mmCIF file of C-alpha atoms and ligand atoms in Angstrom:
data_model
loop_
_atom_site.group_PDB
_atom_site.id
_atom_site.type_symbol
_atom_site.label_atom_id
_atom_site.label_comp_id
_atom_site.label_asym_id
_atom_site.label_seq_id
_atom_site.Cartn_x
_atom_site.Cartn_y
_atom_site.Cartn_z
ATOM 1 C CA MET N 1 6.136 16.616 0.411
ATOM 2 C CA LYS N 2 2.383 16.661 -0.433
ATOM 3 C CA ALA N 3 0.526 13.363 -0.531
ATOM 4 C CA ALA N 4 -3.074 12.225 -0.762
ATOM 5 C CA ILE N 5 -3.737 10.358 2.493
ATOM 6 C CA PHE N 6 -6.333 7.596 2.892
ATOM 7 C CA ARG N 7 -7.478 7.651 6.452
ATOM 8 C CA GLU N 8 -10.992 6.118 6.538
ATOM 9 C CA VAL N 9 -12.963 3.750 4.307
ATOM 10 C CA GLY N 10 -15.519 5.577 2.179
ATOM 11 C CA LYS N 11 -14.081 9.045 2.943
ATOM 12 C CA PRO N 12 -12.199 11.252 0.355
ATOM 13 C CA LEU N 13 -8.445 11.175 0.416
ATOM 14 C CA GLN N 14 -6.927 14.311 2.050
ATOM 15 C CA ILE N 15 -4.004 16.250 0.683
ATOM 16 C CA GLU N 16 -1.469 16.671 3.475
ATOM 17 C CA GLN N 17 2.198 17.404 4.095
ATOM 18 C CA ILE N 18 4.063 14.198 5.056
ATOM 19 C CA SER N 19 7.804 13.323 5.448
ATOM 20 C CA ILE N 20 9.690 10.985 3.129
ATOM 21 C CA SER N 21 12.870 9.311 4.292
ATOM 22 C CA LYS N 22 16.227 9.242 2.450
ATOM 23 C CA PRO N 23 17.057 6.233 0.177
ATOM 24 C CA GLY N 24 18.556 3.217 1.958
ATOM 25 C CA PRO N 25 21.293 1.252 0.185
ATOM 26 C CA ARG N 26 18.907 -0.440 -2.310
ATOM 27 C CA GLU N 27 16.219 2.245 -2.502
ATOM 28 C CA VAL N 28 15.475 4.930 -5.063
ATOM 29 C CA LEU N 29 13.803 8.348 -4.561
ATOM 30 C CA ILE N 30 11.531 9.317 -7.522
ATOM 31 C CA ARG N 31 9.869 12.581 -8.382
ATOM 32 C CA THR N 32 6.390 11.434 -9.432
ATOM 33 C CA ALA N 33 5.501 12.752 -12.924
ATOM 34 C CA ALA N 34 2.033 11.050 -13.261
ATOM 35 C CA ALA N 35 -0.115 8.502 -11.420
ATOM 36 C CA GLY N 36 -3.158 6.822 -12.792
ATOM 37 C CA VAL N 37 -6.221 5.824 -10.704
ATOM 38 C CA CYS N 38 -6.547 2.082 -11.087
ATOM 39 C CA HIS N 39 -9.820 0.578 -9.815
ATOM 40 C CA SER N 40 -7.721 -1.447 -7.329
ATOM 41 C CA ASP N 41 -7.058 1.814 -5.429
ATOM 42 C CA LEU N 42 -10.813 2.337 -5.273
ATOM 43 C CA HIS N 43 -11.445 -1.137 -3.997
ATOM 44 C CA PHE N 44 -9.333 -0.246 -0.914
ATOM 45 C CA ILE N 45 -11.128 3.091 -0.499
ATOM 46 C CA GLU N 46 -14.403 1.270 -0.690
ATOM 47 C CA GLY N 47 -13.347 -1.216 1.992
ATOM 48 C CA LEU N 48 -13.665 -4.283 -0.283
ATOM 49 C CA TYR N 49 -10.045 -5.108 0.597
ATOM 50 C CA PRO N 50 -8.484 -4.323 3.932
ATOM 51 C CA ALA N 51 -5.852 -1.609 4.207
ATOM 52 C CA GLN N 52 -3.735 -0.390 7.113
ATOM 53 C CA THR N 53 -4.418 3.366 7.518
ATOM 54 C CA PRO N 54 -3.143 5.967 7.326
ATOM 55 C CA MET N 55 -1.922 5.091 3.889
ATOM 56 C CA VAL N 56 -0.897 6.756 0.697
ATOM 57 C CA LEU N 57 -2.543 4.798 -2.194
ATOM 58 C CA GLY N 58 -1.539 4.946 -5.892
ATOM 59 C CA HIS N 59 0.561 2.374 -7.785
ATOM 60 C CA GLU N 60 0.246 3.176 -11.487
ATOM 61 C CA SER N 61 2.964 5.700 -11.988
ATOM 62 C CA ALA N 62 6.023 7.026 -13.795
ATOM 63 C CA GLY N 63 8.616 9.616 -12.808
ATOM 64 C CA ILE N 64 12.156 10.773 -12.788
ATOM 65 C CA VAL N 65 14.908 9.445 -10.458
ATOM 66 C CA GLU N 66 16.126 12.066 -7.936
ATOM 67 C CA GLN N 67 18.437 10.123 -5.676
ATOM 68 C CA VAL N 68 19.637 6.588 -5.399
ATOM 69 C CA GLY N 69 20.975 4.447 -2.489
ATOM 70 C CA SER N 70 24.608 3.522 -2.093
ATOM 71 C CA ASP N 71 24.287 0.034 -3.672
ATOM 72 C CA VAL N 72 22.068 0.967 -6.623
ATOM 73 C CA THR N 73 23.734 0.803 -9.986
ATOM 74 C CA TYR N 74 20.725 0.153 -12.331
ATOM 75 C CA VAL N 75 19.542 3.762 -12.376
ATOM 76 C CA LYS N 76 21.004 7.217 -11.756
ATOM 77 C CA PRO N 77 19.442 10.674 -11.054
ATOM 78 C CA GLY N 78 17.609 11.922 -14.168
ATOM 79 C CA ASP N 79 16.567 8.512 -15.482
ATOM 80 C CA HIS N 80 12.978 8.125 -16.553
ATOM 81 C CA VAL N 81 11.229 5.190 -14.903
ATOM 82 C CA ILE N 82 7.971 3.376 -14.592
ATOM 83 C CA THR N 83 7.167 1.890 -11.170
ATOM 84 C CA CYS N 84 5.536 -1.525 -10.646
ATOM 85 C CA LEU N 85 4.061 -3.156 -7.670
ATOM 86 C CA SER N 86 5.453 -6.503 -8.788
ATOM 87 C CA VAL N 87 8.622 -5.758 -6.887
ATOM 88 C CA PHE N 88 10.861 -8.836 -6.894
ATOM 89 C CA CYS N 89 13.646 -9.990 -4.597
ATOM 90 C CA GLY N 90 15.420 -11.920 -7.452
ATOM 91 C CA HIS N 91 16.313 -15.040 -5.511
ATOM 92 C CA CYS N 92 13.232 -16.691 -3.993
ATOM 93 C CA GLU N 93 11.620 -19.763 -5.522
ATOM 94 C CA GLN N 94 9.068 -17.730 -7.418
ATOM 95 C CA CYS N 95 11.640 -15.387 -8.851
ATOM 96 C CA LEU N 96 14.006 -18.174 -9.753
ATOM 97 C CA THR N 97 11.269 -20.094 -11.636
ATOM 98 C CA GLY N 98 10.240 -17.052 -13.628
ATOM 99 C CA HIS N 99 7.193 -16.057 -11.610
ATOM 100 C CA MET N 100 8.477 -12.697 -10.353
ATOM 101 C CA SER N 101 5.038 -11.202 -10.126
ATOM 102 C CA LEU N 102 4.275 -13.682 -7.408
ATOM 103 C CA CYS N 103 7.311 -12.832 -5.260
ATOM 104 C CA ALA N 104 6.214 -12.089 -1.723
ATOM 105 C CA SER N 105 9.599 -11.529 -0.145
ATOM 106 C CA ALA N 106 9.633 -9.110 2.785
ATOM 107 C CA GLU N 107 13.124 -7.843 1.947
ATOM 108 C CA VAL N 108 11.830 -5.353 -0.577
ATOM 109 C CA ARG N 109 10.180 -3.485 2.319
ATOM 110 C CA ARG N 110 11.775 -1.607 5.254
ATOM 111 C CA PRO N 111 11.822 -3.729 8.430
ATOM 112 C CA ALA N 112 9.405 -2.523 11.146
ATOM 113 C CA ASP N 113 12.388 -1.527 13.472
ATOM 114 C CA GLU N 114 13.715 0.978 10.886
ATOM 115 C CA GLU N 115 12.497 4.517 10.238
ATOM 116 C CA PRO N 116 9.446 4.129 7.953
ATOM 117 C CA ARG N 117 9.696 5.356 4.368
ATOM 118 C CA LEU N 118 6.707 7.661 4.907
ATOM 119 C CA SER N 119 5.732 9.387 8.179
ATOM 120 C CA HIS N 120 3.575 12.206 9.576
ATOM 121 C CA ASN N 121 4.561 13.839 12.866
ATOM 122 C CA ASN N 122 6.941 10.908 13.483
ATOM 123 C CA ALA N 123 4.143 8.318 13.089
ATOM 124 C CA ILE N 124 4.172 5.776 10.200
ATOM 125 C CA VAL N 125 2.128 6.461 7.068
ATOM 126 C CA ASN N 126 1.779 3.044 5.388
ATOM 127 C CA GLN N 127 2.971 2.563 1.830
ATOM 128 C CA PHE N 128 0.551 0.943 -0.591
ATOM 129 C CA ALA N 129 1.968 -1.917 -2.681
ATOM 130 C CA ASN N 130 5.477 -0.744 -1.775
ATOM 131 C CA LEU N 131 4.908 2.327 -3.995
ATOM 132 C CA SER N 132 2.443 4.995 -2.897
ATOM 133 C CA SER N 133 2.374 7.147 -5.930
ATOM 134 C CA PHE N 134 -0.451 9.609 -4.991
ATOM 135 C CA ALA N 135 2.377 11.748 -3.733
ATOM 136 C CA GLU N 136 4.978 14.160 -5.083
ATOM 137 C CA GLN N 137 7.798 11.727 -4.469
ATOM 138 C CA MET N 138 8.103 7.924 -4.002
ATOM 139 C CA LEU N 139 10.764 6.018 -2.123
ATOM 140 C CA ILE N 140 10.886 2.461 -3.389
ATOM 141 C CA HIS N 141 13.111 -0.635 -3.659
ATOM 142 C CA GLU N 142 15.312 -0.646 -6.843
ATOM 143 C CA HIS N 143 13.399 -3.741 -7.986
ATOM 144 C CA ALA N 144 10.138 -1.817 -8.157
ATOM 145 C CA LEU N 145 11.014 0.183 -11.233
ATOM 146 C CA VAL N 146 12.141 -0.154 -14.881
ATOM 147 C CA LYS N 147 14.245 2.356 -16.720
ATOM 148 C CA ILE N 148 12.508 3.600 -20.010
ATOM 149 C CA ARG N 149 13.390 5.583 -23.080
ATOM 150 C CA GLU N 150 13.082 9.313 -22.602
ATOM 151 C CA ASP N 151 10.999 10.080 -25.627
ATOM 152 C CA MET N 152 8.063 8.295 -24.057
ATOM 153 C CA PRO N 153 5.573 10.804 -22.497
ATOM 154 C CA LEU N 154 5.583 10.100 -18.734
ATOM 155 C CA ASP N 155 1.703 10.515 -18.373
ATOM 156 C CA ARG N 156 1.180 7.649 -20.806
ATOM 157 C CA ALA N 157 4.012 5.632 -19.426
ATOM 158 C CA ALA N 158 2.287 5.652 -16.066
ATOM 159 C CA LEU N 159 -0.587 3.584 -17.369
ATOM 160 C CA ILE N 160 1.840 0.879 -18.379
ATOM 161 C CA GLY N 161 2.593 0.719 -14.668
ATOM 162 C CA CYS N 162 -0.566 -1.389 -13.956
ATOM 163 C CA ALA N 163 -3.469 -1.294 -16.472
ATOM 164 C CA VAL N 164 -1.519 -2.037 -19.639
ATOM 165 C CA THR N 165 0.892 -4.580 -18.014
ATOM 166 C CA THR N 166 -2.019 -6.361 -16.334
ATOM 167 C CA GLY N 167 -4.348 -6.486 -19.307
ATOM 168 C CA VAL N 168 -1.759 -7.168 -22.065
ATOM 169 C CA GLY N 169 0.193 -9.501 -19.697
ATOM 170 C CA SER N 170 -2.858 -11.548 -18.821
ATOM 171 C CA VAL N 171 -3.300 -12.233 -22.607
ATOM 172 C CA PHE N 172 0.431 -12.780 -23.480
ATOM 173 C CA HIS N 173 1.639 -14.535 -20.319
ATOM 174 C CA THR N 174 -1.253 -15.847 -18.171
ATOM 175 C CA ALA N 175 -3.507 -17.120 -20.891
ATOM 176 C CA ALA N 176 -1.010 -17.269 -23.819
ATOM 177 C CA VAL N 177 -3.688 -16.510 -26.427
ATOM 178 C CA ALA N 178 -2.956 -18.199 -29.650
ATOM 179 C CA PRO N 179 -3.241 -16.423 -33.089
ATOM 180 C CA GLY N 180 -6.563 -16.978 -34.790
ATOM 181 C CA SER N 181 -8.416 -17.679 -31.558
ATOM 182 C CA THR N 182 -11.700 -16.247 -30.199
ATOM 183 C CA VAL N 183 -11.575 -14.024 -27.121
ATOM 184 C CA ALA N 184 -14.149 -12.251 -24.870
ATOM 185 C CA VAL N 185 -13.231 -9.477 -22.422
ATOM 186 C CA ILE N 186 -15.790 -8.485 -19.800
ATOM 187 C CA GLY N 187 -15.215 -4.965 -18.536
ATOM 188 C CA CYS N 188 -13.713 -2.244 -20.777
ATOM 189 C CA GLY N 189 -11.871 -0.047 -18.267
ATOM 190 C CA GLY N 190 -8.113 0.488 -18.258
ATOM 191 C CA VAL N 191 -7.382 -3.152 -17.775
ATOM 192 C CA GLY N 192 -10.050 -4.574 -20.044
ATOM 193 C CA LEU N 193 -9.150 -2.325 -22.904
ATOM 194 C CA SER N 194 -5.595 -3.388 -22.521
ATOM 195 C CA ALA N 195 -6.534 -7.001 -22.622
ATOM 196 C CA ILE N 196 -8.396 -6.226 -25.867
ATOM 197 C CA ASN N 197 -5.258 -4.425 -27.252
ATOM 198 C CA GLY N 198 -3.130 -7.404 -26.218
ATOM 199 C CA ALA N 199 -5.461 -9.916 -27.869
ATOM 200 C CA ALA N 200 -5.376 -7.875 -31.132
ATOM 201 C CA ILE N 201 -1.529 -7.877 -30.996
ATOM 202 C CA ALA N 202 -1.549 -11.584 -30.206
ATOM 203 C CA GLY N 203 -3.506 -12.171 -33.410
ATOM 204 C CA ALA N 204 -6.831 -13.249 -32.036
ATOM 205 C CA ALA N 205 -9.297 -13.466 -34.919
ATOM 206 C CA ARG N 206 -12.401 -12.423 -32.958
ATOM 207 C CA ILE N 207 -12.448 -10.162 -29.915
ATOM 208 C CA ILE N 208 -15.728 -9.614 -28.226
ATOM 209 C CA ALA N 209 -15.837 -6.638 -25.810
ATOM 210 C CA ILE N 210 -18.588 -6.522 -23.113
ATOM 211 C CA ASP N 211 -19.423 -3.483 -20.949
ATOM 212 C CA MET N 212 -22.480 -1.542 -19.884
ATOM 213 C CA VAL N 213 -21.325 1.798 -21.079
ATOM 214 C CA ASP N 214 -21.553 2.510 -24.891
ATOM 215 C CA SER N 215 -18.644 4.900 -24.834
ATOM 216 C CA LYS N 216 -16.422 2.212 -23.412
ATOM 217 C CA LEU N 217 -17.569 -0.196 -26.202
ATOM 218 C CA GLU N 218 -16.703 2.510 -28.824
ATOM 219 C CA MET N 219 -13.197 2.734 -27.292
ATOM 220 C CA ALA N 220 -13.037 -1.022 -27.289
ATOM 221 C CA LYS N 221 -13.373 -1.007 -31.062
ATOM 222 C CA ASP N 222 -10.484 1.389 -31.341
ATOM 223 C CA PHE N 223 -8.337 -1.019 -29.294
ATOM 224 C CA GLY N 224 -9.211 -3.976 -31.567
ATOM 225 C CA ALA N 225 -12.621 -5.458 -30.518
ATOM 226 C CA THR N 226 -14.368 -6.970 -33.588
ATOM 227 C CA ASP N 227 -17.715 -7.307 -31.760
ATOM 228 C CA VAL N 228 -19.270 -5.425 -28.756
ATOM 229 C CA ILE N 229 -21.999 -6.401 -26.422
ATOM 230 C CA ASN N 230 -23.724 -4.050 -24.043
ATOM 231 C CA GLY N 231 -24.680 -6.133 -20.951
ATOM 232 C CA ARG N 232 -27.724 -3.944 -20.428
ATOM 233 C CA ASN N 233 -29.343 -5.494 -23.550
ATOM 234 C CA GLY N 234 -29.941 -9.020 -22.289
ATOM 235 C CA ASP N 235 -27.732 -11.839 -20.982
ATOM 236 C CA ALA N 236 -24.138 -11.354 -22.264
ATOM 237 C CA VAL N 237 -23.351 -15.081 -22.113
ATOM 238 C CA GLU N 238 -26.226 -15.959 -24.422
ATOM 239 C CA GLN N 239 -25.100 -13.248 -26.828
ATOM 240 C CA VAL N 240 -21.552 -14.556 -26.852
ATOM 241 C CA MET N 241 -22.809 -18.172 -27.408
ATOM 242 C CA GLU N 242 -24.900 -16.916 -30.290
ATOM 243 C CA LEU N 243 -22.081 -14.807 -31.861
ATOM 244 C CA THR N 244 -19.453 -17.517 -31.597
ATOM 245 C CA LYS N 245 -21.808 -20.575 -32.205
ATOM 246 C CA GLY N 246 -20.635 -22.260 -29.018
ATOM 247 C CA GLY N 247 -18.403 -20.078 -26.870
ATOM 248 C CA VAL N 248 -14.954 -18.492 -26.796
ATOM 249 C CA GLN N 249 -11.492 -20.083 -26.381
ATOM 250 C CA TYR N 250 -10.393 -17.473 -23.975
ATOM 251 C CA SER N 251 -12.355 -15.150 -21.682
ATOM 252 C CA PHE N 252 -11.082 -12.398 -19.404
ATOM 253 C CA GLU N 253 -12.967 -10.870 -16.466
ATOM 254 C CA ALA N 254 -11.780 -7.335 -15.865
ATOM 255 C CA ILE N 255 -14.339 -5.957 -13.356
ATOM 256 C CA GLY N 256 -14.104 -7.860 -10.071
ATOM 257 C CA LEU N 257 -17.648 -9.241 -9.643
ATOM 258 C CA LYS N 258 -18.933 -12.624 -8.723
ATOM 259 C CA GLN N 259 -21.543 -12.537 -11.588
ATOM 260 C CA THR N 260 -19.153 -11.607 -14.391
ATOM 261 C CA ALA N 261 -16.525 -13.976 -13.084
ATOM 262 C CA GLU N 262 -19.081 -16.827 -13.321
ATOM 263 C CA ASP N 263 -20.163 -15.468 -16.724
ATOM 264 C CA SER N 264 -16.600 -15.644 -17.949
ATOM 265 C CA PHE N 265 -16.585 -19.394 -17.310
ATOM 266 C CA ARG N 266 -20.035 -19.936 -18.720
ATOM 267 C CA MET N 267 -19.132 -18.448 -22.087
ATOM 268 C CA LEU N 268 -16.213 -20.791 -22.717
ATOM 269 C CA ARG N 269 -16.343 -23.438 -25.483
ATOM 270 C CA PRO N 270 -15.035 -26.893 -24.533
ATOM 271 C CA GLY N 271 -11.329 -26.713 -23.811
ATOM 272 C CA GLY N 272 -11.516 -22.948 -23.126
ATOM 273 C CA THR N 273 -9.852 -20.898 -20.372
ATOM 274 C CA ALA N 274 -11.300 -18.082 -18.295
ATOM 275 C CA THR N 275 -8.847 -15.722 -16.719
ATOM 276 C CA ILE N 276 -10.043 -13.625 -13.760
ATOM 277 C CA ILE N 277 -8.200 -10.350 -13.505
ATOM 278 C CA GLY N 278 -10.730 -8.322 -11.507
ATOM 279 C CA MET N 279 -10.319 -8.126 -7.789
ATOM 280 C CA ILE N 280 -13.305 -10.163 -6.525
ATOM 281 C CA PRO N 281 -14.145 -8.783 -2.979
ATOM 282 C CA VAL N 282 -12.550 -10.688 -0.087
ATOM 283 C CA GLY N 283 -14.809 -13.473 1.169
ATOM 284 C CA VAL N 284 -16.857 -13.697 -2.005
ATOM 285 C CA LYS N 285 -17.130 -17.169 -3.465
ATOM 286 C CA ILE N 286 -17.432 -18.073 -7.159
ATOM 287 C CA GLU N 287 -19.914 -20.896 -8.191
ATOM 288 C CA LEU N 288 -19.204 -22.984 -11.265
ATOM 289 C CA MET N 289 -20.963 -26.028 -12.834
ATOM 290 C CA GLY N 290 -18.760 -28.984 -11.907
ATOM 291 C CA ALA N 291 -19.825 -30.965 -14.954
ATOM 292 C CA ALA N 292 -18.111 -28.342 -17.161
ATOM 293 C CA PHE N 293 -14.755 -29.700 -16.094
ATOM 294 C CA LEU N 294 -15.483 -32.828 -18.207
ATOM 295 C CA GLN N 295 -15.262 -30.489 -21.178
ATOM 296 C CA GLU N 296 -11.836 -29.418 -20.052
ATOM 297 C CA LYS N 297 -12.932 -25.848 -19.267
ATOM 298 C CA LYS N 298 -10.382 -24.062 -17.090
ATOM 299 C CA ILE N 299 -10.380 -21.040 -14.810
ATOM 300 C CA GLN N 300 -7.338 -19.235 -13.488
ATOM 301 C CA GLY N 301 -6.295 -16.071 -11.808
ATOM 302 C CA SER N 302 -3.823 -13.440 -13.061
ATOM 303 C CA MET N 303 -1.652 -11.278 -10.863
ATOM 304 C CA MET N 304 -0.412 -8.177 -12.684
ATOM 305 C CA GLY N 305 -0.546 -10.072 -16.033
ATOM 306 C CA SER N 306 2.084 -12.621 -14.783
ATOM 307 C CA ASN N 307 4.561 -9.946 -15.767
ATOM 308 C CA ARG N 308 8.374 -9.787 -15.978
ATOM 309 C CA PHE N 309 7.994 -5.994 -16.056
ATOM 310 C CA ARG N 310 11.658 -5.108 -16.718
ATOM 311 C CA VAL N 311 11.382 -7.009 -19.989
ATOM 312 C CA ASP N 312 7.726 -6.305 -20.805
ATOM 313 C CA MET N 313 7.323 -2.535 -20.126
ATOM 314 C CA PRO N 314 10.134 -1.318 -22.541
ATOM 315 C CA ARG N 315 8.656 -3.655 -25.212
ATOM 316 C CA PHE N 316 5.188 -2.181 -24.657
ATOM 317 C CA ILE N 317 6.631 1.301 -25.121
ATOM 318 C CA ASP N 318 8.292 0.224 -28.419
ATOM 319 C CA PHE N 319 4.808 -0.969 -29.555
ATOM 320 C CA ILE N 320 3.285 2.416 -28.702
ATOM 321 C CA CYS N 321 6.060 4.372 -30.238
ATOM 322 C CA LYS N 322 5.997 2.266 -33.409
ATOM 323 C CA ALA N 323 2.244 2.984 -33.677
ATOM 324 C CA SER N 324 1.973 6.587 -32.699
ATOM 325 C CA CYS N 325 4.148 8.590 -30.359
ATOM 326 C CA ILE N 326 6.681 11.232 -30.528
HETATM 327 N N1 NAD C 1 -5.186 -8.975 -11.060
HETATM 328 C C1 NAD C 1 -4.513 -7.838 -11.023
HETATM 329 O O1 NAD C 1 -3.294 -7.895 -10.969
HETATM 330 C C2 NAD C 1 -5.127 -6.549 -11.219
HETATM 331 C C3 NAD C 1 -4.386 -5.404 -11.646
HETATM 332 C C4 NAD C 1 -5.047 -4.158 -11.874
HETATM 333 C C5 NAD C 1 -6.448 -4.144 -11.743
HETATM 334 N N2 NAD C 1 -7.141 -5.234 -11.313
HETATM 335 C C6 NAD C 1 -8.595 -5.211 -11.125
HETATM 336 O O2 NAD C 1 -9.190 -5.223 -12.432
HETATM 337 C C7 NAD C 1 -10.444 -4.656 -12.368
HETATM 338 C C8 NAD C 1 -10.657 -3.600 -13.467
HETATM 339 O O3 NAD C 1 -9.846 -2.515 -13.190
HETATM 340 P P1 NAD C 1 -9.936 -1.152 -14.012
HETATM 341 O O4 NAD C 1 -9.015 -0.086 -13.415
HETATM 342 O O5 NAD C 1 -9.905 -1.494 -15.555
HETATM 343 O O6 NAD C 1 -11.470 -0.717 -13.723
HETATM 344 P P2 NAD C 1 -12.415 0.311 -14.410
HETATM 345 O O7 NAD C 1 -13.313 0.783 -13.329
HETATM 346 O O8 NAD C 1 -11.666 1.264 -15.218
HETATM 347 O O9 NAD C 1 -13.210 -0.581 -15.468
HETATM 348 C C9 NAD C 1 -14.251 -1.396 -15.137
HETATM 349 C C10 NAD C 1 -15.228 -1.504 -16.352
HETATM 350 O O10 NAD C 1 -16.215 -2.459 -16.064
HETATM 351 C C11 NAD C 1 -17.422 -1.974 -16.557
HETATM 352 N N3 NAD C 1 -18.508 -2.715 -15.749
HETATM 353 C C12 NAD C 1 -18.821 -2.520 -14.409
HETATM 354 N N4 NAD C 1 -19.798 -3.393 -14.082
HETATM 355 C C13 NAD C 1 -20.108 -4.108 -15.264
HETATM 356 C C14 NAD C 1 -20.988 -5.154 -15.401
HETATM 357 N N5 NAD C 1 -21.853 -5.658 -14.477
HETATM 358 N N6 NAD C 1 -21.005 -5.765 -16.746
HETATM 359 C C15 NAD C 1 -20.193 -5.152 -17.688
HETATM 360 N N7 NAD C 1 -19.307 -4.193 -17.474
HETATM 361 C C16 NAD C 1 -19.287 -3.635 -16.272
HETATM 362 C C17 NAD C 1 -17.369 -0.507 -16.309
HETATM 363 O O11 NAD C 1 -18.269 0.262 -17.152
HETATM 364 C C18 NAD C 1 -15.895 -0.168 -16.648
HETATM 365 O O12 NAD C 1 -15.809 0.135 -18.014
HETATM 366 C C19 NAD C 1 -10.646 -4.118 -10.887
HETATM 367 O O13 NAD C 1 -11.182 -5.110 -10.128
HETATM 368 C C20 NAD C 1 -9.160 -3.986 -10.488
HETATM 369 O O14 NAD C 1 -9.064 -3.989 -9.124
HETATM 370 C C21 NAD C 1 -6.530 -6.409 -11.073
HETATM 371 ZN ZN1 ZN C 2 -3.625 -1.366 -10.589
HETATM 372 ZN ZN1 ZN C 3 11.481 -13.215 -5.004
#
């Protein structure tokens, strides 16, 4: 099959022919219908996060099941699915306490002494996030996918595979935004716009979108932002403080920068919570004013929106279909 191979930091991906193995007992072979480019893929290409090359990137995808392993009963050939990098084992401490997006079990991968899922001239091609969707087919663990309704267009379904689940999930699950509250979202790409959308669904009364690109801010309004700030026009924190008369209850950083992560904390009102979604480059430290903790300000991370994707993703599709599709 054809795949886009990542061989060297900073270099373009190369389209090459590689081999894909047959499904093991708990694996599923999928024909990729669509794959989004999430900024996380780019962080690896830029070398801000380490990757084992050669590798096939891509993790925001949807497709159709082609073949299933001998023990798989959840899906069958022809089923439409969204993939998710939050592959869960189902029986570790994280899974059993409801934190499946934090599962780190090795059993969802193929052991090193078995034939690799992807290869080129008999040498391993590494799988990214246990998915590798910049390819015509994906071979993944059965717990890395969710079955979806077939009237949902697969190109849009793919975006639920990461950006939507991460943005909406960080609002619903990680931060648990309360109706009537005030929210700021820094960065209006796929993830930030989804956080704005989630905040609107959660009933936030005021949603402030911050970006440096006016067209992104226009889109933010369509997704539910009530106010927009272009970071090029002066200090965003000062503007948020002014607009809200003292800061927001919830802020979300959806870029992956030290400065904006620190800003997300600085724009909180007492008792507020900052949620860092962006991938801050490895080794970068975030600095905060210690005295702010006396005002019960909080800061936390979010991994893939703290999802339970087999429950969340079909619900997100129902929201979309209720509003627009098909
Ligand atoms: N935590 C997770 O599980 C998770 C999941 C998915 C993505 N991410 C991360 O979330 C971040 C966003 O991903 P994305 O795909 O939405 O990215 P994106 O590139 O689509 O969006 C980033 C947005 O930030 C804006 N921006 C950049 N610098 C800015 C600045 N200084 N001030 C204001 N706005 C600025 C850009 O104009 C753009 O609209 C990335 O770091 C990505 O790796 C994390
Ligand atoms: Zn992603
Ligand atoms: Zn687990």
